[in-house]
C-alpha cells in the first residue's frame, strides 16, 4: 500500500468509527433522526424498473416439485438432493429468500411481510440474479432484478449467451450469481442517521435467507467477499445514472455464487469476482428505468453518505476456496423425519411483537440453538455447517446472553465465545468485570463455549438496555451480539464494518428459524443503548468491542386485531 493509500484508509477508518460513535443511542440521547414520521413521503417498498420485461416465476405449493425438504435436514450435509437449475427451482430459491409471505391488514391499512425480516419492515434490500444460458433454464442470459410483489424477474441486462458465459467463467459450471443492494433512503426515512446500520443488518438476514433457500435445493452459496464494490455496482447496473435519474440510489452490498451441490470434479472458487471488461459491459442491452420511491427528494443525511464512502470496498483480495469431493456419496440421502418442512418454517417466520413472560425453553433446545449459530471457524470453509459456509471471513461476533427462562439453567448473564481461538476468551475475561464467575453451566455440551458470568434476574436489565422494549425482558432469553470491533477493522480495513453487521444479521436469521422450529418466536432488536451495554459487561470507556445487534427469543403473544391475507392473489394490486 502506498503512503497516500494508507493515509486515505486511515481517514476512512476514522470516519467509520466516527459514524459508529455518532449513531449510538444513549440513555439521554437517541441517534439523530427527523423525530417524526413524514407519512406523505414514505418510500415505496417495491422497486420496479419500468420498461424492463417482466418474467413471472411459477408459484409453487410446498408439496410439489421441488419438494421442500425437512427443516432439520438442512443441517445435515448431503442429505438434500441437488436440484437442477430450472425456472421452477429458481422460483423456489427466490420464494424462500426474498418473496412475500403474507399481507397483514389493520384499520384499512395493509402491509406485506417477506421471507427476509427487516428493521421497521422497510425493506431496503433489493435482490438480483445473473444467469448464463443453461439447457434446463427457460431464461435468456443476463441480469435480472427480483420483484417480490409480483414474484417475478425483471430483465435488466439482455446479453448474448457467450458474453454472459464469459462474465461467469470463474463461477462453477451451472452456477449463477445473486446480488444484493441497499436503498439507504428506505431506512433513513424513519431512522435517520442510524439507518446505515439497519441496512447492513438486513443484508445479513438476507444472506441467511439466500443460504437457507439454496440449501433446500441442495445448492451451495458463497459470498464473494474479495470483490470490489465498484465491480458489484457495475455488474448490477447501479452506476447507470441514465436508469436512475429521478430514482433513489441503490448501493452495492455483495455478490454471491450459487451452484448445485453435486458438482464433480469439485470446483475451486476465487473470492474476488472481477469487473467484466469494458467490451463485455458495452455488450447487450440495458432495459428499464428505476421507479421513484418517495414523492419528495430524500432527506439528506450527510453522515450516511460519508460512511458509505468510507466503508466502500475498493480493494480486491484473491483467495481460492478449494472444495473437496463429498465424503458421503450424495445419492445416500439421509432420511430425516418429514416435519416440519423447511418451507413451512420459512413461510411462518414472523417477528414476535410481544412475549408472554411465561414460556420457557428446555436447556437441550437452548443448547441446540446455540450450536446452530457456532460458525466452526476452525474448519476449512466448505466443511463449516450451513449457513456458516456462506461467509468466508473469520467469525468476529460473540454473544452476551440474558437468560430469563431456560429450564434447568440459572437465570443470569452468560457469554458465548464464537471464536475457535481460546486466547480470545482470555482477552475477554481480562476486559470484563472481575467479579464474573466464568463457570460452565451444568449439562452444557463440551463443544459449546458457554459461560455463566453472573447469576440473577436480568429481565429489567435486558429491557432497559434494549430501549426499554418489553420484548427483551418477557422472552425466554435475549442477547447482545458483541463484535471484535477495533481488531477486525484494523486487520481488514474500514470496509469490514459492513461485514460485522452482516454476520450479526446471519446469526439473527438462524435464531428466527430455530425459534419457529421450537414452536416459539423471536425478534431482532436494532434499538438498544450501545455504551450502557458495554458498561454492564465491564468494557472500558472506549471499548475495543462493540455490541452491534440485540435479539430476543420466547413465547409470543399474537396481536388478534390483525387480519392475515395470502402473499399472492387477486387481493394484491
Ligand atoms: C435489523 C432489525 C432490527 C429490528 N429491530 C426491532 C426493534 O428494535 N424492535 C422491534 O419490536 N422489532 C424490531 N425488528 C423486527 C421488525 O420490525 C420486523 O422484522 C418487521 O416488522 C418485519 O416483520 P417480520 O419479521 O414478521 O417479517 C427488527 C428487525 C430487524 C431485521
Coordinates of C-alpha atoms and ligand atoms in Angstrom, one line a residue:
X1 CA 0.0 0.0 0.0
X2 CA 1.4 3.5 -0.9
X3 CA 1.7 6.2 1.8
X4 CA -1.3 8.1 0.2
X5 CA -3.4 5.0 0.2
X6 CA -2.5 4.3 3.8
X7 CA -3.5 7.8 4.8
X8 CA -6.7 7.5 2.9
X9 CA -7.5 4.2 4.6
X10 CA -6.8 5.7 8.0
X11 CA -9.1 8.7 7.3
X12 CA -11.8 6.2 6.1
X13 CA -11.3 4.1 9.3
X14 CA -11.7 7.2 11.5
X15 CA -14.8 8.1 9.6
X16 CA -16.3 4.7 10.0
X17 CA -15.6 4.8 13.7
X18 CA -17.0 8.3 14.0
X19 CA -20.2 7.2 12.3
X20 CA -20.5 4.3 14.8
X21 CA -19.9 6.7 17.7
X22 CA -22.3 9.3 16.5
X23 CA -25.1 6.8 15.8
X24 CA -25.1 5.3 19.3
X25 CA -28.2 5.5 21.3
X26 CA -27.6 6.8 24.9
X27 CA -30.0 6.9 27.8
X28 CA -30.3 10.6 27.4
X29 CA -29.9 10.9 23.6
X30 CA -31.1 8.8 20.7
X31 CA -29.2 8.9 17.4
X32 CA -30.4 11.7 15.2
X33 CA -33.5 11.2 13.1
X34 CA -36.3 13.5 11.9
X35 CA -38.1 12.8 15.2
X36 CA -41.4 12.3 13.4
X37 CA -42.7 10.1 10.5
X38 CA -43.3 12.1 7.3
X39 CA -46.1 9.7 6.1
X40 CA -46.6 11.7 2.9
X41 CA -43.1 11.0 1.8
X42 CA -42.9 7.3 2.9
X43 CA -40.8 5.4 0.4
X44 CA -42.4 2.7 -1.7
X45 CA -41.1 -0.7 -0.5
X46 CA -41.2 -2.1 -4.0
X47 CA -38.6 -1.1 -6.6
X48 CA -39.5 -1.7 -10.2
X49 CA -37.7 -1.0 -13.5
X50 CA -40.3 0.5 -15.8
X51 CA -39.7 -0.8 -19.3
X52 CA -37.8 -4.0 -18.3
X53 CA -39.6 -7.2 -19.5
X54 CA -41.2 -8.9 -16.5
X55 CA -40.9 -12.7 -16.4
X56 CA -43.3 -14.3 -13.8
X57 CA -41.9 -17.0 -11.7
X58 CA -44.1 -20.1 -11.2
X59 CA -45.9 -20.1 -7.8
X60 CA -45.4 -23.4 -6.2
X61 CA -47.0 -25.3 -3.3
X62 CA -44.9 -26.9 -0.6
X63 CA -45.7 -30.4 -1.7
X64 CA -45.0 -30.0 -5.3
X65 CA -41.7 -30.5 -7.1
X66 CA -39.1 -29.3 -6.0
X67 CA -40.5 -30.7 -2.7
X68 CA -39.4 -28.8 0.4
X69 CA -37.1 -30.9 2.5
X70 CA -37.5 -31.3 6.3
X71 CA -36.2 -28.3 8.1
X72 CA -33.8 -30.4 10.2
X73 CA -32.3 -31.9 7.1
X74 CA -30.8 -28.6 6.1
X75 CA -28.3 -29.0 8.9
X76 CA -27.2 -32.5 7.7
X77 CA -24.7 -32.2 4.9
X78 CA -25.6 -34.0 1.7
X79 CA -29.0 -35.0 2.9
X80 CA -30.9 -32.8 0.5
X81 CA -30.7 -33.9 -3.2
X82 CA -29.2 -31.3 -5.5
X83 CA -31.9 -30.0 -7.9
X84 CA -31.2 -28.9 -11.5
X85 CA -31.4 -25.2 -12.2
X86 CA -34.7 -24.6 -13.8
X87 CA -37.3 -21.8 -13.7
X88 CA -39.1 -23.7 -11.0
X89 CA -36.1 -24.2 -8.8
X90 CA -35.1 -20.6 -9.3
X91 CA -38.6 -19.6 -8.3
X92 CA -38.3 -21.7 -5.1
X93 CA -35.0 -20.1 -4.4
X94 CA -36.4 -16.6 -4.5
X95 CA -39.6 -17.6 -2.7
X96 CA -37.6 -18.8 0.3
X97 CA -35.1 -16.0 0.1
X98 CA -36.9 -12.7 -0.7
X99 CA -40.6 -13.2 -1.6
X100 CA -43.7 -12.0 0.2
X101 CA -45.1 -14.5 2.7
X102 CA -48.3 -12.7 3.8
X103 CA -50.2 -9.4 3.9
X104 CA -51.3 -8.0 7.2
X105 CA -54.3 -5.7 7.5
X106 CA -55.4 -3.4 10.3
X107 CA -57.9 -0.5 10.2
X108 CA -57.8 -0.3 6.4
X109 CA -54.0 -0.3 6.2
X110 CA -52.2 -3.2 4.5
X111 CA -48.6 -4.2 4.6
X112 CA -46.6 -7.1 3.2
X113 CA -44.3 -9.4 5.1
X114 CA -41.4 -11.3 3.5
X115 CA -39.2 -14.3 4.0
X116 CA -36.5 -11.9 5.0
X117 CA -37.2 -9.7 8.0
X118 CA -36.4 -6.0 8.0
X119 CA -35.9 -3.3 10.6
X120 CA -39.2 -1.4 10.7
X121 CA -40.4 -3.6 7.8
X122 CA -39.0 -1.0 5.5
X123 CA -37.0 -3.5 3.3
X124 CA -34.0 -1.6 2.0
X125 CA -32.6 -4.8 0.4
X126 CA -33.0 -5.4 -3.3
X127 CA -32.1 -8.8 -5.0
X128 CA -30.6 -9.5 -8.4
X129 CA -29.6 -12.6 -10.3
X130 CA -27.1 -13.0 -13.2
X131 CA -27.5 -16.2 -15.2
X132 CA -25.9 -17.8 -18.2
X133 CA -27.7 -19.8 -20.8
X134 CA -28.5 -23.2 -19.3
X135 CA -30.1 -26.2 -21.0
X136 CA -32.9 -26.6 -18.5
X137 CA -33.4 -23.0 -17.5
X138 CA -36.0 -21.2 -19.6
X139 CA -34.5 -17.8 -19.2
X140 CA -32.5 -15.6 -21.5
X141 CA -29.0 -15.0 -20.2
X142 CA -28.2 -11.7 -18.4
X143 CA -29.0 -9.7 -15.3
X144 CA -32.5 -9.7 -13.6
X145 CA -33.9 -7.7 -10.8
X146 CA -36.2 -9.6 -8.4
X147 CA -39.7 -8.0 -8.0
X148 CA -41.1 -9.5 -4.7
X149 CA -44.7 -8.2 -5.0
X150 CA -45.1 -9.9 -8.4
X151 CA -42.7 -12.8 -7.6
X152 CA -41.2 -12.1 -11.0
X153 CA -37.9 -11.3 -12.6
X154 CA -37.3 -8.0 -14.5
X155 CA -34.8 -8.4 -17.3
X156 CA -32.4 -5.5 -16.8
X157 CA -29.4 -6.5 -18.9
X158 CA -30.0 -8.7 -22.0
X159 CA -26.8 -10.4 -23.1
X160 CA -25.6 -12.7 -25.8
X161 CA -25.0 -16.2 -24.4
X162 CA -21.3 -16.2 -24.9
X163 CA -20.9 -12.8 -23.2
X164 CA -22.9 -14.0 -20.1
X165 CA -20.8 -17.1 -20.1
X166 CA -17.6 -15.0 -20.1
X167 CA -18.8 -13.0 -17.2
X168 CA -19.5 -16.2 -15.2
X169 CA -16.3 -18.0 -16.2
X170 CA -14.9 -18.1 -12.7
X171 CA -18.2 -19.5 -11.3
X172 CA -18.7 -23.3 -11.2
X173 CA -20.4 -24.5 -14.4
X174 CA -24.2 -24.5 -14.0
X175 CA -23.8 -21.8 -11.3
X176 CA -25.1 -18.3 -11.2
X177 CA -24.6 -15.1 -9.2
X178 CA -27.0 -13.4 -6.9
X179 CA -26.5 -9.8 -5.9
X180 CA -27.8 -7.7 -3.0
X181 CA -28.1 -3.9 -2.8
X182 CA -29.4 -1.4 -0.3
X183 CA -31.6 1.6 -0.7
X184 CA -30.5 3.6 2.3
X185 CA -33.3 6.1 2.0
X186 CA -35.9 3.4 2.8
X187 CA -34.4 3.1 6.3
X188 CA -33.3 6.7 6.7
X189 CA -36.8 7.9 6.1
X190 CA -37.7 6.5 9.6
X191 CA -34.4 6.0 11.5
X192 CA -32.2 8.9 10.3
X193 CA -28.5 8.5 10.9
X194 CA -28.6 5.0 12.4
X195 CA -30.2 3.7 9.2
X196 CA -27.0 2.6 7.6
X197 CA -26.5 0.1 10.4
X198 CA -30.0 -1.3 9.8
X199 CA -29.4 -1.7 6.1
X200 CA -26.4 -3.8 6.9
X201 CA -28.3 -5.9 9.4
X202 CA -30.9 -6.5 6.8
X203 CA -28.3 -7.6 4.3
X204 CA -27.0 -10.1 6.9
X205 CA -30.5 -11.5 7.3
X206 CA -30.9 -11.8 3.5
X207 CA -27.6 -13.7 3.3
X208 CA -29.2 -16.1 5.7
X209 CA -32.5 -16.4 3.7
X210 CA -30.5 -16.9 0.5
X211 CA -28.2 -19.5 2.0
X212 CA -31.1 -21.4 3.5
X213 CA -33.1 -21.2 0.3
X214 CA -30.1 -22.6 -1.6
X215 CA -29.8 -25.4 1.0
X216 CA -33.4 -26.5 0.4
X217 CA -32.4 -27.2 -3.2
X218 CA -29.2 -28.9 -2.3
X219 CA -27.2 -25.9 -3.7
X220 CA -24.1 -24.2 -2.3
X221 CA -23.9 -20.4 -1.8
X222 CA -20.8 -18.4 -1.1
X223 CA -20.4 -14.6 -0.7
X224 CA -17.6 -13.4 -3.0
X225 CA -16.0 -11.3 -0.4
X226 CA -12.9 -10.4 -2.2
X227 CA -14.9 -8.4 -4.9
X228 CA -14.7 -4.6 -5.0
X229 CA -17.9 -2.6 -4.5
X230 CA -17.1 -1.0 -7.9
X231 CA -17.4 -4.4 -9.6
X232 CA -20.7 -5.1 -7.8
X233 CA -22.2 -1.7 -8.7
X234 CA -21.1 -2.1 -12.3
X235 CA -22.4 -5.6 -12.8
X236 CA -25.8 -4.8 -11.2
X237 CA -26.2 -1.6 -13.3
X238 CA -26.1 0.7 -10.2
X239 CA -23.7 3.1 -11.9
X240 CA -26.0 3.6 -14.9
X241 CA -27.2 7.1 -14.0
X242 CA -29.4 7.3 -17.0
X243 CA -31.6 4.5 -15.5
X244 CA -31.8 6.1 -12.0
X245 CA -32.4 9.7 -13.0
X246 CA -35.2 10.7 -10.6
X247 CA -35.0 7.5 -8.5
X248 CA -33.4 6.9 -5.1
X249 CA -30.0 5.3 -5.4
X250 CA -29.1 1.7 -4.7
X251 CA -25.8 0.9 -3.1
X252 CA -23.8 -2.3 -3.7
X253 CA -23.6 -4.9 -0.9
X254 CA -22.5 -8.2 -2.3
X255 CA -22.3 -10.8 -5.0
X256 CA -22.7 -14.5 -4.1
X257 CA -22.0 -17.5 -6.2
X258 CA -24.7 -20.3 -6.2
X259 CA -24.1 -23.7 -7.7
X260 CA -25.6 -27.2 -7.4
X261 CA -24.1 -29.3 -4.7
X262 CA -23.4 -32.4 -6.7
X263 CA -20.6 -30.9 -8.9
X264 CA -17.8 -33.2 -9.8
X265 CA -14.9 -32.6 -10.1
X266 CA -15.0 -30.2 -7.2
X267 CA -14.5 -26.6 -8.2
X268 CA -12.1 -24.0 -7.0
X269 CA -13.7 -20.7 -6.4
X270 CA -11.9 -17.4 -6.2
X271 CA -13.5 -14.9 -3.8
X272 CA -12.5 -11.9 -6.0
X273 CA -15.1 -11.8 -8.8
X274 CA -13.5 -9.4 -11.2
X275 CA -15.1 -6.5 -13.0
X276 CA -16.1 -7.6 -16.5
X277 CA -14.0 -5.9 -19.2
X278 CA -15.3 -2.8 -20.9
X279 CA -16.1 -4.8 -24.1
X280 CA -18.4 -7.0 -22.1
X281 CA -20.0 -4.1 -20.3
X282 CA -20.9 -2.4 -23.6
X283 CA -22.4 -5.6 -24.9
X284 CA -26.1 -6.4 -24.9
X285 CA -28.8 -4.0 -24.0
X286 CA -29.9 -2.5 -20.7
X287 CA -33.6 -2.2 -20.1
X288 CA -35.8 -0.2 -17.7
X289 CA -35.6 2.8 -15.5
X290 CA -35.8 2.7 -11.8
X291 CA -39.1 3.9 -10.2
X292 CA -39.1 6.9 -7.8
X293 CA -39.9 5.7 -4.3
X294 CA -40.8 8.9 -2.5
X295 CA -42.8 11.9 -3.7
X296 CA -40.2 14.4 -2.4
X297 CA -36.4 14.3 -2.5
X298 CA -34.9 12.1 0.2
X299 CA -33.9 14.0 3.4
X300 CA -30.1 14.2 3.2
X301 CA -28.2 12.6 6.0
X302 CA -24.6 13.6 5.3
X303 CA -23.1 11.1 7.7
X304 CA -24.7 8.2 5.9
X305 CA -23.1 9.4 2.6
X306 CA -19.8 9.7 4.5
X307 CA -19.9 6.2 6.0
X308 CA -21.0 4.8 2.6
X309 CA -17.8 6.2 1.0
X310 CA -15.6 5.4 4.0
X311 CA -16.7 1.7 4.1
X312 CA -16.6 1.4 0.3
X313 CA -14.5 -1.6 -0.7
X314 CA -12.0 -0.7 -3.4
X315 CA -9.5 -3.5 -2.7
X316 CA -9.8 -6.9 -4.2
X317 CA -8.4 -9.9 -2.4
X318 CA -7.7 -13.0 -4.4
X319 CA -8.3 -16.2 -2.4
X320 CA -9.1 -19.6 -3.7
X321 CA -11.6 -21.8 -1.8
X322 CA -11.0 -25.4 -2.6
X323 CA -13.9 -27.8 -2.5
X324 CA -13.1 -31.5 -2.0
X325 CA -15.4 -34.3 -3.2
X326 CA -18.1 -35.0 -0.7
X327 CA -17.1 -37.7 1.8
X328 CA -20.5 -39.3 1.7
X329 CA -22.0 -40.1 -1.7
X330 CA -24.7 -37.5 -2.4
X331 CA -27.1 -40.3 -3.5
X332 CA -27.1 -41.7 0.0
X333 CA -29.5 -39.0 1.3
X334 CA -30.1 -39.3 5.0
X335 CA -33.7 -39.9 5.9
X336 CA -34.8 -37.2 8.3
X337 CA -38.3 -37.0 9.7
X338 CA -40.7 -35.2 7.4
X339 CA -41.8 -32.5 9.8
X340 CA -41.7 -29.6 9.8
X341 CA -40.8 -28.8 6.3
X342 CA -38.2 -26.2 5.7
X343 CA -40.7 -24.3 3.6
X344 CA -43.3 -24.3 6.4
X345 CA -40.7 -22.8 8.8
X346 CA -39.6 -20.2 6.3
X347 CA -43.2 -19.2 5.4
X348 CA -44.4 -18.9 9.0
X349 CA -41.3 -17.0 10.3
X350 CA -42.5 -13.8 11.9
X351 CA -41.2 -11.3 14.4
X352 CA -43.0 -11.5 17.8
X353 CA -44.4 -8.1 18.7
X354 CA -44.8 -9.2 22.4
X355 CA -43.9 -12.1 24.6
X356 CA -46.0 -13.8 27.3
X357 CA -43.4 -13.6 30.1
X358 CA -44.1 -17.2 31.0
X359 CA -42.9 -19.6 28.2
X360 CA -39.7 -21.4 29.0
X361 CA -37.4 -23.4 26.8
X362 CA -35.7 -26.6 27.6
X363 CA -32.0 -26.5 28.2
X364 CA -31.4 -29.0 25.4
X365 CA -33.2 -27.0 22.9
X366 CA -31.4 -23.8 24.0
X367 CA -28.0 -25.6 23.6
X368 CA -29.0 -26.8 20.1
X369 CA -29.9 -23.3 19.1
X370 CA -26.6 -22.0 20.3
X371 CA -24.8 -24.8 18.5
X372 CA -26.6 -23.8 15.2
X373 CA -25.0 -20.3 15.5
X374 CA -21.5 -21.7 16.1
X375 CA -19.6 -20.9 12.8
X376 CA -16.9 -23.6 13.3
X377 CA -14.2 -21.2 12.2
X378 CA -11.6 -24.0 13.0
X379 CA -12.8 -25.9 9.9
X380 CA -12.0 -25.2 6.2
X381 CA -14.8 -23.1 4.8
X382 CA -16.6 -25.8 2.7
X383 CA -16.7 -28.1 5.8
X384 CA -18.4 -25.4 8.0
X385 CA -22.0 -26.0 8.9
X386 CA -24.7 -24.3 6.9
X387 CA -25.2 -21.3 6.8
X388 CA -21.6 -20.5 8.1
X389 CA -20.2 -21.9 4.8
X390 CA -21.6 -18.8 3.1
X391 CA -19.3 -16.2 4.6
X392 CA -15.6 -16.6 4.1
X393 CA -14.2 -14.4 6.9
X394 CA -13.2 -15.4 10.4
X395 CA -16.1 -15.1 12.9
X396 CA -15.9 -11.9 14.8
X397 CA -19.1 -11.8 16.8
X398 CA -19.8 -13.2 20.3
X399 CA -22.9 -13.3 22.4
X400 CA -23.7 -11.7 25.8
X401 CA -26.9 -13.6 26.8
X402 CA -29.6 -12.6 29.2
X403 CA -31.1 -15.9 30.3
X404 CA -34.6 -15.5 31.7
X405 CA -36.4 -18.8 31.4
X406 CA -34.4 -21.8 30.3
X407 CA -35.4 -24.9 32.3
X408 CA -32.6 -26.2 34.5
X409 CA -30.4 -23.2 33.8
X410 CA -29.7 -20.5 36.4
X411 CA -31.1 -17.1 35.2
X412 CA -28.5 -14.5 34.6
X413 CA -25.8 -13.1 32.3
X414 CA -23.9 -15.6 30.1
X415 CA -21.2 -15.4 27.5
X416 CA -20.9 -17.5 24.3
X417 CA -17.5 -17.4 22.6
X418 CA -18.0 -18.0 18.9
X419 CA -14.3 -17.9 18.0
X420 CA -12.3 -21.2 17.9
X421 CA -9.3 -19.4 19.4
X422 CA -9.1 -19.8 23.1
X423 CA -6.9 -16.7 23.5
X424 CA -10.0 -14.6 22.6
X425 CA -11.6 -15.9 25.7
X426 CA -8.8 -14.8 27.9
X427 CA -8.8 -11.4 26.2
X428 CA -12.5 -11.0 27.0
X429 CA -12.1 -12.3 30.5
X430 CA -9.4 -9.7 31.3
X431 CA -11.5 -6.9 29.8
X432 CA -14.7 -7.7 31.6
X433 CA -15.8 -7.2 35.2
X434 CA -13.6 -9.0 37.7
X435 CA -16.5 -10.5 39.6
X436 CA -17.8 -12.5 36.7
X437 CA -17.6 -16.2 37.5
X438 CA -17.0 -17.8 34.1
X439 CA -18.4 -21.2 35.1
X440 CA -19.7 -23.8 32.7
X441 CA -23.4 -24.4 33.1
X442 CA -24.5 -27.9 34.1
X443 CA -25.4 -30.1 31.1
X444 CA -23.7 -27.8 28.6
X445 CA -22.3 -29.8 25.7
X446 CA -18.5 -30.0 25.8
X447 CA -18.2 -28.3 22.4
X448 CA -20.2 -25.3 23.4
X449 CA -18.1 -22.5 24.9
X450 CA -20.9 -21.1 27.0
X451 CA -20.1 -19.5 30.4
X452 CA -22.2 -18.1 33.2
X453 CA -20.9 -14.6 34.1
X454 CA -23.3 -13.6 36.8
X455 CA -26.5 -15.3 38.2
X456 CA -29.6 -13.1 38.8
X457 CA -32.8 -11.9 37.3
X458 CA -31.7 -9.9 34.1
X459 CA -35.1 -9.1 32.8
X460 CA -35.2 -5.5 33.8
X461 CA -31.6 -5.0 32.7
X462 CA -32.3 -6.5 29.3
X463 CA -35.4 -4.4 28.9
X464 CA -33.6 -1.2 29.9
X465 CA -30.7 -1.8 27.6
X466 CA -33.0 -2.5 24.6
X467 CA -34.5 1.0 24.6
X468 CA -37.0 -0.1 27.3
X469 CA -38.6 -2.6 25.0
X470 CA -40.5 -5.3 26.9
X471 CA -39.7 -7.9 24.3
X472 CA -36.2 -8.1 25.7
X473 CA -37.3 -9.0 29.2
X474 CA -40.5 -11.0 28.7
X475 CA -38.8 -13.6 26.5
X476 CA -37.1 -16.9 27.4
X477 CA -33.7 -15.3 26.6
X478 CA -32.4 -12.2 24.9
X479 CA -28.9 -11.3 23.9
X480 CA -26.4 -8.7 22.6
X481 CA -24.1 -9.5 19.7
X482 CA -20.6 -8.2 20.6
X483 CA -18.1 -7.6 17.7
X484 CA -14.3 -7.7 17.8
X485 CA -14.6 -4.2 16.5
X486 CA -11.3 -2.4 16.6
X487 CA -9.3 -5.5 15.9
X488 CA -11.3 -6.5 12.8
X489 CA -11.4 -3.1 11.3
X490 CA -7.7 -2.7 11.9
X491 CA -6.9 -6.0 10.4
X492 CA -9.1 -5.8 7.2
X493 CA -9.9 -2.1 6.7
X494 CA -12.9 0.1 7.1
X495 CA -14.9 -2.0 4.5
X496 CA -15.1 -4.7 7.1
X497 CA -17.5 -2.6 9.1
X498 CA -20.4 -3.8 6.9
X499 CA -19.3 -7.4 7.2
X500 CA -19.6 -7.2 11.0
X501 CA -23.2 -6.3 10.7
X502 CA -23.8 -8.9 8.1
X503 CA -22.5 -11.6 10.5
X504 CA -24.9 -10.3 13.2
X505 CA -27.8 -10.5 10.7
X506 CA -26.9 -14.0 9.8
X507 CA -26.9 -15.0 13.5
X508 CA -30.3 -13.4 13.9
X509 CA -31.7 -15.3 10.9
X510 CA -30.7 -18.6 12.4
X511 CA -32.4 -17.7 15.6
X512 CA -35.5 -16.7 13.7
X513 CA -35.8 -20.1 12.1
X514 CA -34.7 -22.0 15.1
X515 CA -37.3 -20.3 17.3
X516 CA -40.1 -21.2 14.7
X517 CA -38.9 -24.8 14.7
X518 CA -39.0 -24.9 18.5
X519 CA -42.6 -23.6 18.4
X520 CA -41.8 -20.2 19.8
X521 CA -40.8 -17.0 18.1
X522 CA -38.1 -14.3 18.1
X523 CA -37.5 -10.7 17.2
X524 CA -34.4 -8.6 16.1
X525 CA -33.7 -5.6 18.2
X526 CA -31.9 -2.8 16.4
X527 CA -32.8 -0.2 19.1
X528 CA -30.5 -0.6 22.1
X529 CA -28.3 1.7 24.2
X530 CA -24.8 0.9 23.0
X531 CA -22.4 2.1 25.7
X532 CA -24.6 1.1 28.6
X533 CA -24.4 -2.5 27.3
X534 CA -20.6 -2.2 27.3
X535 CA -20.7 -0.9 30.9
X536 CA -22.8 -3.8 32.0
X537 CA -20.1 -6.1 30.6
X538 CA -17.3 -4.1 32.1
X539 CA -15.6 -2.9 28.9
X540 CA -13.5 0.2 29.2
X541 CA -14.9 3.6 28.2
X542 CA -13.6 3.3 24.6
X543 CA -14.1 -0.4 24.1
X544 CA -12.3 -2.5 21.5
X545 CA -15.6 -4.4 21.3
X546 CA -19.0 -3.1 20.4
X547 CA -22.4 -4.6 20.7
X548 CA -24.0 -4.3 17.3
X549 CA -27.4 -6.0 17.4
X550 CA -29.8 -7.4 20.0
X551 CA -32.1 -10.3 19.7
X552 CA -34.9 -11.9 21.8
X553 CA -36.5 -15.4 21.7
X554 CA -39.6 -16.6 23.7
X555 CA -43.3 -17.4 23.8
X556 CA -45.1 -14.9 21.5
X557 CA -48.4 -13.1 22.2
X558 CA -50.3 -12.6 19.0
X559 CA -52.0 -9.3 18.0
X560 CA -55.5 -10.6 17.4
X561 CA -56.6 -7.3 15.8
X562 CA -54.6 -8.0 12.6
X563 CA -56.1 -9.9 9.6
X564 CA -53.7 -12.1 7.6
X565 CA -54.0 -12.5 3.9
X566 CA -52.1 -14.7 1.5
X567 CA -48.9 -13.3 -0.1
X568 CA -50.2 -13.6 -3.7
X569 CA -53.7 -13.5 -5.2
X570 CA -56.4 -11.2 -6.6
X571 CA -56.3 -9.0 -3.4
X572 CA -52.7 -7.9 -4.3
X573 CA -53.0 -4.9 -6.7
Ligands
LIG1 C1 -32.3 -5.4 11.9 C2 -33.6 -5.5 12.6 C3 -33.9 -4.7 13.7 C4 -35.2 -4.8 14.3 N1 -35.4 -4.0 15.4 C5 -36.6 -4.2 16.1 C6 -36.8 -3.5 17.3 O1 -35.9 -2.8 17.9 N2 -38.0 -3.7 18.0 C7 -39.0 -4.5 17.4 O2 -40.0 -4.6 18.0 N3 -38.8 -5.1 16.3 C8 -37.6 -5.0 15.6 N4 -37.4 -5.7 14.4 C9 -38.5 -6.6 13.9 C10 -39.1 -5.9 12.6 O3 -39.9 -4.9 13.0 C11 -39.7 -7.0 11.7 O4 -38.7 -7.8 11.2 C12 -40.5 -6.3 10.6 O5 -41.7 -5.7 11.1 C13 -41.0 -7.4 9.6 O6 -41.8 -8.4 10.3 P1 -41.4 -9.9 10.2 O7 -40.1 -10.1 10.8 O8 -42.5 -10.6 10.9 O9 -41.3 -10.3 8.7 C14 -36.1 -5.6 13.8 C15 -35.9 -6.4 12.7 C16 -34.6 -6.4 12.1 C17 -34.3 -7.3 10.9

